[in-house]
GROMACS .gro file of C-alpha atoms in nm:
model
  470
    1MET     CA    1   7.182   2.778  10.764
    2GLU     CA    2   7.178   2.438  10.606
    3SER     CA    3   6.922   2.557  10.349
    4LEU     CA    4   7.136   2.859  10.263
    5ILE     CA    5   7.445   2.647  10.208
    6LEU     CA    6   7.255   2.404   9.983
    7GLN     CA    7   7.110   2.688   9.776
    8LEU     CA    8   7.461   2.834   9.725
    9HIS     CA    9   7.579   2.493   9.606
   10GLU     CA   10   7.277   2.458   9.380
   11ILE     CA   11   7.345   2.783   9.192
   12ASN     CA   12   7.711   2.674   9.154
   13ALA     CA   13   7.844   2.946   9.387
   14VAL     CA   14   8.053   2.678   9.562
   15LYS     CA   15   8.315   2.529   9.332
   16PHE     CA   16   8.577   2.257   9.385
   17GLY     CA   17   8.902   2.224   9.190
   18ASN     CA   18   9.216   2.430   9.193
   19PHE     CA   19   9.176   2.807   9.228
   20LYS     CA   20   9.411   3.096   9.294
   21LEU     CA   21   9.281   3.334   9.562
   22LYS     CA   22   9.336   3.707   9.601
   23SER     CA   23   9.580   3.629   9.882
   24GLY     CA   24   9.799   3.450   9.630
   25ILE     CA   25   9.750   3.092   9.759
   26SER     CA   26   9.589   2.805   9.561
   27SER     CA   27   9.272   2.657   9.705
   28PRO     CA   28   9.067   2.340   9.629
   29ILE     CA   29   8.747   2.531   9.702
   30TYR     CA   30   8.619   2.860   9.558
   31ILE     CA   31   8.316   3.059   9.662
   32ASP     CA   32   8.175   3.280   9.388
   33LEU     CA   33   7.907   3.494   9.547
   34ARG     CA   34   7.878   3.731   9.254
   35LEU     CA   35   7.612   3.492   9.122
   36ILE     CA   36   7.360   3.581   9.393
   37VAL     CA   37   7.263   3.908   9.220
   38SER     CA   38   7.070   3.689   8.970
   39TYR     CA   39   6.867   3.524   9.247
   40PRO     CA   40   6.664   3.798   9.426
   41SER     CA   41   6.505   3.569   9.685
   42LEU     CA   42   6.838   3.420   9.780
   43LEU     CA   43   6.999   3.771   9.798
   44ARG     CA   44   6.713   3.883  10.024
   45GLN     CA   45   6.752   3.576  10.245
   46ILE     CA   46   7.127   3.626  10.278
   47SER     CA   47   7.092   3.998  10.370
   48GLN     CA   48   6.818   3.930  10.626
   49THR     CA   49   7.006   3.640  10.786
   50LEU     CA   50   7.330   3.836  10.789
   51ILE     CA   51   7.192   4.139  10.970
   52ALA     CA   52   7.000   3.921  11.215
   53SER     CA   53   7.321   3.739  11.310
   54ILE     CA   54   7.485   4.051  11.451
   55PRO     CA   55   7.478   4.074  11.836
   56THR     CA   56   7.226   4.329  11.965
   57SER     CA   57   7.512   4.497  12.154
   58THR     CA   58   7.682   4.589  11.827
   59ARG     CA   59   7.611   4.957  11.748
   60PHE     CA   60   7.620   5.110  11.402
   61ASP     CA   61   7.459   5.401  11.218
   62LEU     CA   62   7.550   5.312  10.857
   63VAL     CA   63   7.645   5.015  10.640
   64CYS     CA   64   7.903   4.991  10.367
   65GLY     CA   65   7.951   4.694  10.138
   66VAL     CA   66   8.300   4.597  10.027
   67PRO     CA   67   8.310   4.656   9.646
   68TYR     CA   68   8.199   4.491   9.442
   69THR     CA   69   8.038   4.160   9.542
   70ALA     CA   70   7.907   4.280   9.879
   71LEU     CA   71   7.748   4.595   9.736
   72PRO     CA   72   7.412   4.428   9.645
   73ILE     CA   73   7.408   4.257   9.989
   74ALA     CA   74   7.464   4.589  10.164
   75THR     CA   75   7.200   4.759   9.943
   76SER     CA   76   6.948   4.488  10.032
   77VAL     CA   77   7.030   4.528  10.403
   78SER     CA   78   6.993   4.905  10.377
   79VAL     CA   79   6.661   4.899  10.192
   80SER     CA   80   6.504   4.617  10.398
   81ASN     CA   81   6.606   4.755  10.734
   82ASP     CA   82   6.591   5.132  10.662
   83ILE     CA   83   6.963   5.166  10.753
   84PRO     CA   84   7.155   5.445  10.571
   85MET     CA   85   7.431   5.320  10.339
   86VAL     CA   86   7.753   5.472  10.207
   87MET     CA   87   7.965   5.343   9.920
   88ARG     CA   88   8.344   5.321   9.895
   89ARG     CA   89   8.482   5.398   9.551
   90LYS     CA   90   8.736   5.138   9.451
   91GLU     CA   91   8.877   5.383   9.199
   92ILE     CA   92   8.870   5.749   9.297
   93LYS     CA   93   8.787   5.972   9.004
   94ASP     CA   94   9.007   6.272   8.919
   95TYR     CA   95   8.702   6.480   8.827
   96GLY     CA   96   8.381   6.586   9.001
   97THR     CA   97   8.401   6.569   9.382
   98SER     CA   98   8.687   6.309   9.377
   99LYS     CA   99   8.535   6.150   9.683
  100ALA     CA  100   8.651   5.816   9.820
  101ILE     CA  101   8.326   5.768  10.008
  102GLU     CA  102   7.986   5.845   9.852
  103GLY     CA  103   7.671   5.914  10.045
  104HIS     CA  104   7.561   6.137  10.333
  105PHE     CA  105   7.718   6.083  10.672
  106GLN     CA  106   7.834   6.268  10.979
  107PRO     CA  107   8.183   6.244  11.137
  108ASP     CA  108   8.190   6.004  11.432
  109GLN     CA  109   7.907   5.790  11.300
  110ILE     CA  110   7.973   5.419  11.325
  111CYS     CA  111   7.985   5.220  10.999
  112LEU     CA  112   7.935   4.846  10.975
  113ILE     CA  113   8.123   4.686  10.693
  114ILE     CA  114   7.946   4.412  10.500
  115GLU     CA  115   8.150   4.150  10.311
  116ASP     CA  116   8.064   3.834  10.126
  117LEU     CA  117   8.369   3.629  10.218
  118VAL     CA  118   8.685   3.677  10.422
  119THR     CA  119   9.018   3.502  10.377
  120SER     CA  120   9.296   3.728  10.502
  121GLY     CA  121   9.076   4.025  10.568
  122THR     CA  122   9.257   4.249  10.317
  123SER     CA  123   8.945   4.368  10.136
  124VAL     CA  124   8.777   4.472  10.457
  125LEU     CA  125   9.089   4.666  10.564
  126GLU     CA  126   9.102   4.835  10.223
  127THR     CA  127   8.742   4.955  10.281
  128ALA     CA  128   8.792   5.049  10.644
  129ALA     CA  129   9.086   5.281  10.567
  130PRO     CA  130   8.901   5.543  10.355
  131LEU     CA  131   8.591   5.519  10.583
  132ARG     CA  132   8.810   5.606  10.881
  133ALA     CA  133   8.994   5.878  10.686
  134ALA     CA  134   8.653   6.037  10.622
  135GLY     CA  135   8.588   6.056  10.995
  136LEU     CA  136   8.369   5.748  11.036
  137LYS     CA  137   8.429   5.488  11.310
  138VAL     CA  138   8.472   5.123  11.204
  139SER     CA  139   8.477   4.855  11.469
  140ASP     CA  140   8.276   4.568  11.325
  141ALA     CA  141   8.238   4.375  10.999
  142VAL     CA  142   7.985   4.108  10.915
  143VAL     CA  143   8.056   3.842  10.655
  144LEU     CA  144   7.862   3.560  10.502
  145ILE     CA  145   8.151   3.307  10.493
  146ASP     CA  146   8.471   3.301  10.691
  147ARG     CA  147   8.735   3.085  10.523
  148GLU     CA  148   8.907   3.052  10.865
  149GLN     CA  149   9.247   3.149  10.724
  150GLY     CA  150   9.354   3.429  10.954
  151GLY     CA  151   9.107   3.701  10.848
  152ARG     CA  152   8.946   3.725  11.190
  153GLU     CA  153   9.285   3.765  11.360
  154ASN     CA  154   9.417   4.013  11.104
  155LEU     CA  155   9.104   4.229  11.141
  156GLU     CA  156   9.119   4.209  11.521
  157GLU     CA  157   9.475   4.345  11.505
  158ASN     CA  158   9.335   4.645  11.318
  159GLY     CA  159   9.050   4.713  11.561
  160ILE     CA  160   8.771   4.535  11.371
  161LYS     CA  161   8.567   4.251  11.514
  162LEU     CA  162   8.447   3.998  11.259
  163HIS     CA  163   8.099   3.848  11.277
  164ALA     CA  164   8.067   3.549  11.040
  165LEU     CA  165   7.747   3.368  10.947
  166ILE     CA  166   7.910   3.047  10.809
  167SER     CA  167   8.254   2.900  10.849
  168LEU     CA  168   8.415   2.707  10.563
  169THR     CA  169   8.448   2.399  10.785
  170GLU     CA  170   8.077   2.409  10.857
  171MET     CA  171   7.994   2.446  10.488
  172VAL     CA  172   8.210   2.151  10.390
  173ARG     CA  173   8.059   1.935  10.665
  174ILE     CA  174   7.702   2.005  10.557
  175LEU     CA  175   7.775   1.945  10.189
  176LYS     CA  176   7.937   1.615  10.277
  177GLU     CA  177   7.641   1.514  10.497
  178LYS     CA  178   7.398   1.598  10.221
  179GLY     CA  179   7.587   1.397   9.959
  180LYS     CA  180   7.708   1.701   9.765
  181LEU     CA  181   8.079   1.634   9.838
  182GLY     CA  182   8.284   1.317   9.830
  183GLU     CA  183   8.513   1.202  10.107
  184GLU     CA  184   8.828   1.256   9.902
  185MET     CA  185   8.746   1.619   9.827
  186GLU     CA  186   8.633   1.678  10.182
  187ALA     CA  187   8.966   1.548  10.312
  188LEU     CA  188   9.154   1.766  10.059
  189VAL     CA  189   8.971   2.082  10.166
  190LEU     CA  190   9.012   2.012  10.537
  191LYS     CA  191   9.382   1.940  10.482
  192PHE     CA  192   9.414   2.269  10.294
  193LEU     CA  193   9.247   2.460  10.575
  194GLU     CA  194   9.471   2.296  10.836
  195GLU     CA  195   9.784   2.389  10.642
  196ASN     CA  196   9.670   2.749  10.575
  197ARG     CA  197   9.523   2.862  10.904
  198LYS     CA  198   9.703   3.197  10.890
  199VAL     CA  199   9.711   3.373  10.556
  200PRO     CA  200   9.911   3.698  10.601
  201VAL     CA  201   9.766   4.021  10.472
  202PRO     CA  202   9.951   4.078  10.142
  203LYS     CA  203  10.174   4.382  10.133
  204VAL     CA  204   9.955   4.624   9.947
  205GLU     CA  205  10.051   4.977   9.853
  206LYS     CA  206   9.825   5.199  10.066
  207THR     CA  207   9.571   5.389   9.856
  208LYS     CA  208   9.637   5.757   9.900
  209VAL     CA  209   9.310   5.897  10.010
  210LYS     CA  210   9.264   6.272   9.965
  211GLY     CA  211   9.306   6.404  10.316
  212LEU     CA  212   9.068   6.655  10.465
  213GLY     CA  213   9.206   7.008  10.487
  214PHE     CA  214   9.255   7.184  10.818
  215GLU     CA  215   8.956   7.413  10.750
  216GLU     CA  216   8.727   7.109  10.712
  217ARG     CA  217   8.874   6.942  11.016
  218ALA     CA  218   8.824   7.256  11.224
  219LYS     CA  219   8.448   7.202  11.177
  220LEU     CA  220   8.480   6.852  11.329
  221GLN     CA  221   8.652   6.977  11.648
  222LYS     CA  222   8.440   6.986  11.962
  223ASN     CA  223   8.696   7.181  12.164
  224PRO     CA  224   8.733   7.559  12.100
  225THR     CA  225   9.112   7.555  12.132
  226GLY     CA  226   9.138   7.259  11.896
  227LYS     CA  227   8.916   7.440  11.647
  228ARG     CA  228   9.128   7.752  11.680
  229LEU     CA  229   9.450   7.564  11.625
  230PHE     CA  230   9.321   7.419  11.297
  231GLU     CA  231   9.212   7.768  11.193
  232VAL     CA  232   9.545   7.924  11.281
  233MET     CA  233   9.725   7.659  11.082
  234ALA     CA  234   9.506   7.728  10.777
  235GLU     CA  235   9.532   8.111  10.810
  236LYS     CA  236   9.910   8.117  10.853
  237LYS     CA  237   9.977   7.823  10.622
  238SER     CA  238  10.188   7.678  10.900
  239ASN     CA  239  10.195   7.337  11.072
  240LEU     CA  240  10.518   7.425  11.253
  241CYS     CA  241  10.555   7.408  11.628
  242LEU     CA  242  10.872   7.547  11.785
  243ALA     CA  243  11.007   7.342  12.081
  244ALA     CA  244  11.152   7.639  12.271
  245ASP     CA  245  11.384   7.441  12.498
  246VAL     CA  246  11.618   7.724  12.583
  247GLY     CA  247  11.802   7.804  12.907
  248THR     CA  248  11.618   8.112  13.029
  249ALA     CA  249  11.284   8.283  13.013
  250ALA     CA  250  11.446   8.585  12.850
  251GLU     CA  251  11.580   8.366  12.568
  252LEU     CA  252  11.241   8.205  12.524
  253LEU     CA  253  11.055   8.534  12.490
  254HIS     CA  254  11.326   8.660  12.249
  255ILE     CA  255  11.303   8.363  12.016
  256ALA     CA  256  10.921   8.360  12.035
  257GLU     CA  257  10.922   8.714  11.903
  258LYS     CA  258  11.164   8.624  11.623
  259VAL     CA  259  10.992   8.308  11.495
  260GLY     CA  260  10.634   8.398  11.591
  261PRO     CA  261  10.522   8.482  11.235
  262GLU     CA  262  10.623   8.135  11.112
  263ILE     CA  263  10.467   7.906  11.375
  264CYS     CA  264  10.124   7.789  11.468
  265LEU     CA  265  10.229   7.659  11.811
  266LEU     CA  266  10.506   7.724  12.060
  267LYS     CA  267  10.603   7.447  12.300
  268THR     CA  268  10.750   7.531  12.637
  269HIS     CA  269  10.914   7.342  12.930
  270VAL     CA  270  10.850   7.611  13.190
  271ASP     CA  271  11.011   7.415  13.474
  272ILE     CA  272  11.357   7.443  13.313
  273LEU     CA  273  11.362   7.824  13.327
  274PRO     CA  274  11.576   7.947  13.625
  275ASP     CA  275  11.460   8.307  13.577
  276PHE     CA  276  11.085   8.234  13.567
  277THR     CA  277  10.876   8.511  13.716
  278PRO     CA  278  10.500   8.533  13.771
  279ASP     CA  279  10.462   8.771  13.475
  280PHE     CA  280  10.627   8.529  13.230
  281GLY     CA  281  10.291   8.385  13.122
  282SER     CA  282  10.141   8.726  13.043
  283LYS     CA  283  10.451   8.830  12.846
  284LEU     CA  284  10.446   8.514  12.637
  285ARG     CA  285  10.067   8.545  12.594
  286SER     CA  286  10.115   8.895  12.453
  287ILE     CA  287  10.367   8.770  12.190
  288ALA     CA  288  10.137   8.478  12.101
  289ASP     CA  289   9.844   8.711  12.047
  290LYS     CA  290  10.057   8.949  11.843
  291HIS     CA  291  10.180   8.675  11.603
  292ASN     CA  292   9.866   8.452  11.616
  293PHE     CA  293  10.008   8.129  11.757
  294LEU     CA  294   9.901   7.907  12.046
  295ILE     CA  295  10.101   7.812  12.355
  296PHE     CA  296  10.160   7.446  12.444
  297GLU     CA  297  10.318   7.368  12.783
  298ASP     CA  298  10.488   7.031  12.747
  299ARG     CA  299  10.431   6.941  13.111
  300LYS     CA  300  10.364   6.570  13.053
  301PHE     CA  301  10.132   6.529  13.354
  302ALA     CA  302  10.140   6.172  13.480
  303ASP     CA  303  10.002   6.163  13.833
  304ILE     CA  304   9.653   6.080  13.969
  305GLY     CA  305   9.360   6.312  13.893
  306ASN     CA  306   9.358   6.510  14.215
  307THR     CA  307   9.735   6.581  14.205
  308VAL     CA  308   9.743   6.693  13.841
  309THR     CA  309   9.450   6.927  13.905
  310MET     CA  310   9.664   7.116  14.165
  311GLN     CA  311   9.974   7.099  13.943
  312TYR     CA  312   9.781   7.248  13.651
  313GLU     CA  313   9.604   7.531  13.835
  314GLY     CA  314   9.837   7.621  14.118
  315GLY     CA  315  10.205   7.611  14.219
  316VAL     CA  316  10.464   7.852  14.102
  317PHE     CA  317  10.387   7.827  13.731
  318ARG     CA  318  10.006   7.849  13.726
  319ILE     CA  319  10.000   7.682  13.385
  320LEU     CA  320   9.625   7.706  13.351
  321ASP     CA  321   9.646   8.084  13.331
  322TRP     CA  322   9.860   8.113  13.018
  323ALA     CA  323   9.890   7.781  12.831
  324ASP     CA  324   9.632   7.700  12.565
  325ILE     CA  325   9.730   7.337  12.546
  326ILE     CA  326   9.896   7.086  12.782
  327ASN     CA  327   9.976   6.719  12.749
  328ALA     CA  328   9.963   6.406  12.965
  329HIS     CA  329  10.069   6.044  12.991
  330ILE     CA  330   9.788   5.794  13.046
  331ILE     CA  331   9.990   5.568  13.270
  332SER     CA  332   9.765   5.652  13.568
  333GLY     CA  333   9.447   5.581  13.367
  334PRO     CA  334   9.159   5.802  13.244
  335GLY     CA  335   9.130   5.972  13.583
  336ILE     CA  336   9.415   6.200  13.485
  337VAL     CA  337   9.204   6.336  13.199
  338ASP     CA  338   8.907   6.384  13.432
  339GLY     CA  339   9.126   6.587  13.671
  340LEU     CA  340   9.277   6.813  13.405
  341LYS     CA  341   8.942   6.850  13.229
  342LEU     CA  342   8.778   6.969  13.551
  343LYS     CA  343   8.992   7.280  13.546
  344GLY     CA  344   9.078   7.320  13.178
  345LEU     CA  345   8.750   7.266  12.996
  346PRO     CA  346   8.559   7.557  13.163
  347ARG     CA  347   8.842   7.784  13.052
  348GLY     CA  348   8.835   7.654  12.693
  349LYS     CA  349   9.173   7.485  12.724
  350ALA     CA  350   9.277   7.158  12.552
  351LEU     CA  351   9.480   6.841  12.612
  352LEU     CA  352   9.707   6.629  12.398
  353LEU     CA  353   9.769   6.267  12.502
  354LEU     CA  354  10.112   6.112  12.465
  355ALA     CA  355  10.036   5.815  12.242
  356GLU     CA  356  10.395   5.763  12.121
  357MET     CA  357  10.733   5.911  12.192
  358SER     CA  358  11.033   5.980  11.968
  359SER     CA  359  11.308   5.847  12.196
  360ALA     CA  360  11.466   5.514  12.133
  361GLY     CA  361  11.350   5.228  12.352
  362ASN     CA  362  11.039   5.404  12.487
  363LEU     CA  363  10.740   5.198  12.600
  364ALA     CA  364  10.464   5.408  12.453
  365LYS     CA  365  10.350   5.171  12.178
  366GLY     CA  366  10.101   4.893  12.096
  367ASP     CA  367   9.834   4.852  12.363
  368TYR     CA  368   9.943   5.177  12.529
  369THR     CA  369   9.878   5.372  12.211
  370ALA     CA  370   9.542   5.199  12.157
  371ALA     CA  371   9.442   5.291  12.515
  372ALA     CA  372   9.532   5.655  12.449
  373VAL     CA  373   9.309   5.660  12.142
  374LYS     CA  374   9.018   5.512  12.341
  375ILE     CA  375   9.054   5.768  12.621
  376ALA     CA  376   9.070   6.047  12.363
  377GLU     CA  377   8.748   5.930  12.197
  378ASP     CA  378   8.574   5.921  12.537
  379HIS     CA  379   8.690   6.278  12.616
  380SER     CA  380   8.686   6.443  12.271
  381ASP     CA  381   8.542   6.766  12.415
  382PHE     CA  382   8.876   6.819  12.590
  383VAL     CA  383   9.134   6.591  12.426
  384ILE     CA  384   9.220   6.740  12.084
  385GLY     CA  385   9.477   6.488  11.966
  386PHE     CA  386   9.804   6.316  12.030
  387ILE     CA  387  10.180   6.343  12.053
  388SER     CA  388  10.265   6.069  11.812
  389VAL     CA  389  10.548   5.937  11.589
  390ASN     CA  390  10.382   5.728  11.319
  391PRO     CA  391  10.002   5.747  11.344
  392ALA     CA  392   9.960   5.597  10.997
  393SER     CA  393  10.088   5.269  11.140
  394TRP     CA  394   9.840   5.244  11.430
  395PRO     CA  395   9.582   4.963  11.428
  396GLY     CA  396   9.265   5.109  11.280
  397ALA     CA  397   9.452   5.401  11.117
  398PRO     CA  398   9.368   5.662  11.017
  399VAL     CA  399   9.206   5.777  11.342
  400ASN     CA  400   8.928   6.031  11.358
  401PRO     CA  401   9.038   6.339  11.154
  402SER     CA  402   8.910   6.572  11.426
  403PHE     CA  403   9.216   6.471  11.631
  404ILE     CA  404   9.542   6.658  11.574
  405GLN     CA  405   9.866   6.462  11.544
  406ALA     CA  406  10.185   6.638  11.652
  407THR     CA  407  10.523   6.479  11.612
  408PRO     CA  408  10.847   6.575  11.785
  409GLY     CA  409  11.200   6.499  11.671
  410VAL     CA  410  11.182   6.670  11.330
  411GLN     CA  411  11.492   6.787  11.142
  412MET     CA  412  11.586   6.841  10.782
  413VAL     CA  413  11.780   6.511  10.783
  414THR     CA  414  11.704   6.181  10.960
  415GLY     CA  415  11.925   6.059  11.241
  416GLY     CA  416  11.952   6.078  11.619
  417ASP     CA  417  12.148   6.213  11.906
  418ALA     CA  418  12.363   6.060  12.184
  419LEU     CA  419  12.064   6.057  12.427
  420GLY     CA  420  11.835   5.849  12.210
  421GLN     CA  421  11.629   6.115  12.032
  422GLN     CA  422  11.532   6.000  11.684
  423TYR     CA  423  11.485   6.253  11.403
  424ASN     CA  424  11.269   6.244  11.090
  425THR     CA  425  11.216   6.493  10.806
  426PRO     CA  426  10.905   6.710  10.767
  427ARG     CA  427  10.786   6.521  10.459
  428SER     CA  428  10.837   6.185  10.622
  429VAL     CA  429  10.641   6.289  10.931
  430VAL     CA  430  10.347   6.459  10.756
  431TYR     CA  431  10.314   6.286  10.418
  432GLU     CA  432  10.426   5.933  10.497
  433ARG     CA  433  10.348   5.896  10.868
  434GLY     CA  434  10.023   6.088  10.878
  435SER     CA  435  10.108   6.359  11.128
  436ASP     CA  436   9.980   6.717  11.116
  437ILE     CA  437  10.222   6.930  11.317
  438ILE     CA  438  10.600   6.906  11.302
  439ILE     CA  439  10.769   6.989  11.631
  440VAL     CA  440  11.115   7.134  11.572
  441GLY     CA  441  11.362   7.235  11.841
  442ARG     CA  442  11.738   7.236  11.787
  443GLY     CA  443  11.701   7.272  11.404
  444ILE     CA  444  11.569   7.624  11.467
  445ILE     CA  445  11.712   7.721  11.806
  446LYS     CA  446  12.071   7.630  11.716
  447ALA     CA  447  12.052   7.786  11.366
  448ALA     CA  448  12.258   8.093  11.288
  449ASN     CA  449  11.933   8.270  11.192
  450PRO     CA  450  11.637   8.108  11.375
  451ALA     CA  451  11.377   8.310  11.179
  452GLU     CA  452  11.512   8.192  10.846
  453ALA     CA  453  11.537   7.837  10.969
  454ALA     CA  454  11.180   7.850  11.098
  455HIS     CA  455  11.063   7.978  10.759
  456ALA     CA  456  11.237   7.688  10.582
  457TYR     CA  457  11.076   7.433  10.813
  458ARG     CA  458  10.735   7.597  10.773
  459ILE     CA  459  10.760   7.570  10.397
  460GLN     CA  460  10.865   7.207  10.404
  461GLY     CA  461  10.598   7.109  10.654
  462TRP     CA  462  10.324   7.292  10.465
  463ASP     CA  463  10.425   7.147  10.126
  464ALA     CA  464  10.405   6.798  10.279
  465TYR     CA  465  10.061   6.877  10.411
  466LEU     CA  466   9.942   7.001  10.070
  467ALA     CA  467  10.081   6.686   9.904
  468ARG     CA  468   9.887   6.471  10.152
  469CYS     CA  469   9.568   6.664  10.078
  470THR     CA  470   9.592   6.591   9.706
   0.00000   0.00000   0.00000
């Protein structure tokens, strides 16, 4: 390590003075690693040492260098170790394939990000976003030099663990010991580091990455019902789900018939229907097949695995027989998914996890949301996505595009009701917050003409989806 630091100093890659960094702060030390492309043996040494420093427990299938300085390092790592590489375009072209990520890869492969230097971690996050949007998993980044100014913490908050070869403190110490740095400059650099231990990630406008279409995402789905839902959405040009929270089974069947042509999904709360009869499921199933939409029973299972298995399959409602999709809280742990999966997966059914809720003051956020994502990834043959509110804001967003995001509380205008429900518009939910399906209840049910209202919501939701895809 000492030899590497001295070589960097020798080629003038380590400079002292007054420099403005990308983060906006002024620094008495500047590391210019763009110079290493002119020193092949040093570039090779850096790439070999960098990849060797990663813990053996760290799994990855591909590497991607942060453009532009880290690209030659990543290329050297790829060629020397026979590891496939992908490239992130810093500027997406408006001709040709218009891809944000170049190279051959498969969804769900794990990509290791390679960077030359980290201050706030912004550049790594700017690279992770399009990689994740393309369906790749990003959980680790390796860097030659950590300036120790908050980058590690900022990346950790976004689901990325930083592996650093050299810290700036260590570099300064070695240069001082070897007579390359005077005491006065050493003190100035150390004082600077002490005063700037946490450089916030600058507020950067998110690069709009061309989103994958529902047809493409259908190919990524491991669950037959999840695949079918994507296909129905594409065929009907609808990402509208009706929340059919009406007072009777008769009303529900009536409105399902009326709005069926406009929706991709119908959400029920079967336990609120006083006139429920055993043939309800078959009647609703018939309407769903006629108008090509799926049925989602909003049961919100929350008990232990054994109990939810019985609730799902048996009881008065026999939900397993007629609902394509159900949902569950993860408060009881992953066992709830195991229990529901035991009965649902053999029948080709699917599960949504409640990662967020649209009511004011709810507790489904932060670590709870992250835990839901982890459980979904571990059960992606049965879990097809999430009930969410703002998936674009999640740490590590965007999540795997094979997962469907469905958001409740959608109306034509923002606001809320007296019981804490918060409403957002179709465009806000889909285009800005990264959801796929808008769940609309009262905006359609209470309309003078529910079919016309459903049509208007379908158009708005679909236009927002098209805008996101371009």
